[in-house]
Short mmCIF file of C-alpha atoms in Angstrom, two decimals:
data_model
loop_
_atom_site.label_atom_id
_atom_site.label_comp_id
_atom_site.label_asym_id
_atom_site.label_seq_id
_atom_site.Cartn_x
_atom_site.Cartn_y
_atom_site.Cartn_z
CA MET J 1244 -4.19 -9.38 -6.27
CA LEU J 1245 -4.98 -10.45 -9.68
CA LEU J 1246 -4.81 -14.04 -9.17
CA GLN J 1247 -7.43 -13.74 -6.13
CA ILE J 1248 -10.07 -11.82 -9.02
CA PRO J 1249 -11.13 -14.60 -10.24
CA VAL J 1250 -11.67 -16.70 -7.44
CA PHE J 1251 -13.90 -13.34 -5.91
CA PHE J 1252 -15.43 -13.29 -8.62
CA ALA J 1253 -16.21 -17.42 -8.56
CA LEU J 1254 -17.66 -17.16 -5.20
CA TYR J 1255 -19.34 -14.46 -5.15
CA GLN J 1256 -21.49 -15.98 -7.60
CA ALA J 1257 -21.76 -19.08 -5.98
CA LEU J 1258 -22.83 -17.41 -2.61
CA VAL J 1259 -25.31 -16.11 -3.95
CA ARG J 1260 -26.94 -18.33 -7.03
CA SER J 1261 -25.99 -21.97 -4.81
CA VAL J 1262 -28.86 -23.20 -3.49
CA THR J 1263 -27.21 -25.98 -1.46
CA LEU J 1264 -24.98 -22.39 0.43
CA LYS J 1265 -28.87 -20.71 1.60
CA GLY J 1266 -28.90 -20.56 4.83
CA ALA J 1267 -25.12 -22.40 5.45
CA ASN J 1268 -23.85 -20.71 9.24
CA PHE J 1269 -20.28 -20.36 10.57
CA LEU J 1270 -19.92 -18.39 13.79
CA TRP J 1271 -23.24 -15.83 14.80
CA ILE J 1272 -23.70 -15.82 10.53
CA LYS J 1273 -26.54 -17.32 10.04
CA ASP J 1274 -26.27 -17.59 6.57
CA LEU J 1275 -22.98 -16.83 4.70
CA SER J 1276 -25.59 -16.36 1.11
CA GLU J 1277 -27.16 -12.77 3.24
CA PRO J 1278 -25.16 -10.51 4.97
CA ASP J 1279 -24.35 -10.54 8.17
CA LYS J 1280 -26.61 -8.55 10.63
CA LEU J 1281 -25.42 -8.65 13.71
CA PHE J 1282 -28.59 -6.57 14.74
CA THR J 1283 -30.90 -3.91 13.64
CA LEU J 1284 -31.65 -0.23 14.41
CA SER J 1285 -34.87 0.94 14.83
CA LYS J 1286 -34.36 3.86 11.80
CA GLY J 1287 -31.34 4.18 9.65
CA LEU J 1288 -28.19 5.74 9.03
CA PRO J 1289 -27.61 6.44 5.61
CA LEU J 1290 -25.47 4.31 3.51
CA ILE J 1291 -26.13 1.56 5.62
CA GLY J 1292 -29.93 1.01 6.45
CA LYS J 1293 -30.82 -0.80 9.41
CA ASP J 1294 -28.92 -3.01 9.85
CA ILE J 1295 -24.85 -3.37 11.02
CA ASN J 1296 -23.01 -5.37 9.56
CA ILE J 1297 -19.86 -6.47 11.74
CA LEU J 1298 -17.56 -7.84 9.28
CA PRO J 1299 -16.73 -4.75 6.35
CA LEU J 1300 -16.82 -3.13 9.95
CA LEU J 1301 -13.94 -5.28 10.75
CA MET J 1302 -13.00 -5.87 7.41
CA MET J 1303 -11.64 -2.46 7.19
CA ILE J 1304 -9.91 -2.49 10.46
CA GLY J 1305 -7.76 -4.60 9.14
CA MET J 1306 -6.93 -3.09 5.70
CA PHE J 1307 -5.94 -0.75 7.59
CA PHE J 1308 -3.60 -1.60 10.09
CA GLN J 1309 -2.15 -3.06 6.98
CA GLN J 1310 -1.75 -0.72 5.00
CA LYS J 1311 -0.75 1.75 7.64
CA MET J 1312 2.26 -1.18 8.91
CA THR J 1313 2.66 -0.94 5.35
CA MET J 1314 3.59 2.25 4.84
CA LYS J 1315 6.09 2.15 7.72
CA THR J 1316 7.55 -0.76 6.02
CA GLY J 1317 7.78 0.12 2.38
CA ALA J 1318 9.17 2.30 0.25
CA GLY J 1319 7.63 5.03 0.66
CA ALA J 1320 8.41 5.29 4.47
CA GLY J 1321 7.61 7.97 5.55
CA GLY J 1322 4.99 9.41 3.04
CA ASN J 1323 3.26 11.92 1.68
CA GLU J 1324 0.12 13.04 1.92
CA GLN J 1325 -2.00 11.65 -0.93
CA GLN J 1326 -0.44 8.46 1.23
CA LYS J 1327 -1.69 9.05 3.95
CA ILE J 1328 -5.19 10.05 3.15
CA MET J 1329 -4.95 6.63 0.65
CA LEU J 1330 -4.78 5.09 3.76
CA ILE J 1331 -8.31 6.28 4.83
CA ILE J 1332 -9.99 6.64 2.14
CA PHE J 1333 -9.67 2.74 0.70
CA PRO J 1334 -11.08 0.63 4.22
CA LEU J 1335 -13.99 3.30 3.70
CA MET J 1336 -14.63 2.46 -0.22
CA PHE J 1337 -13.72 -1.45 0.19
CA GLY J 1338 -16.17 -1.45 3.34
CA PHE J 1339 -19.10 0.63 0.89
CA ILE J 1340 -18.26 -1.83 -1.87
CA PHE J 1341 -18.93 -5.07 0.05
CA TYR J 1342 -21.51 -3.75 3.03
CA ASN J 1343 -23.82 -5.59 1.61
CA MET J 1344 -22.33 -7.56 -0.24
CA PRO J 1345 -22.70 -11.76 0.58
CA SER J 1346 -21.18 -12.98 4.34
CA GLY J 1347 -19.75 -15.66 2.95
CA LEU J 1348 -17.39 -13.03 0.06
CA VAL J 1349 -16.84 -10.60 3.07
CA LEU J 1350 -15.40 -13.35 5.34
CA TYR J 1351 -13.55 -14.81 2.66
CA TRP J 1352 -11.68 -11.82 2.21
CA PHE J 1353 -11.09 -10.62 5.81
CA VAL J 1354 -9.78 -13.27 6.72
CA ASN J 1355 -7.09 -13.11 4.04
CA SER J 1356 -6.54 -9.62 4.56
CA ALA J 1357 -5.91 -11.19 8.68
CA LEU J 1358 -3.73 -13.66 7.09
CA MET J 1359 -1.80 -11.20 5.32
CA LEU J 1360 -1.06 -9.29 8.16
CA ILE J 1361 -0.05 -11.73 9.73
CA GLN J 1362 2.58 -12.41 7.27
CA GLN J 1363 3.67 -9.11 6.64
CA MET J 1364 3.84 -8.32 11.07
CA ARG J 1365 6.42 -11.31 11.20
CA MET J 1366 9.06 -10.84 7.56
CA VAL J 1367 8.86 -7.49 10.21
CA ALA J 1368 9.83 -8.82 12.82
CA LYS J 1369 12.32 -11.51 11.20
CA SER J 1370 14.08 -8.38 9.54
#
């Protein structure tokens, strides 16, 4: 995690400030330097506003499953109540933090989490 933080900050700065990255698209994302807006609601929702961003929601789901798998295979298999509460709160907190971040940054974090989940699943399958 500590090795990822400098990459995270550098990518955030590059996506927010770089003129050449403005308007760069990827799949359904029209601009990697802005939040990915899947669609806009007529009335805003509390905490998230009018725009529905899909990548932070996918990231939250991926983080939830990754932590759930860690609880099953980790040292605290079975888990206590605090771990079960953090299983819900941690992805929600990250989703809230990342919700209005540039979509390129959220895409980086989502792909990283997805690859870590796949690696974890392969390690469990081998043992």
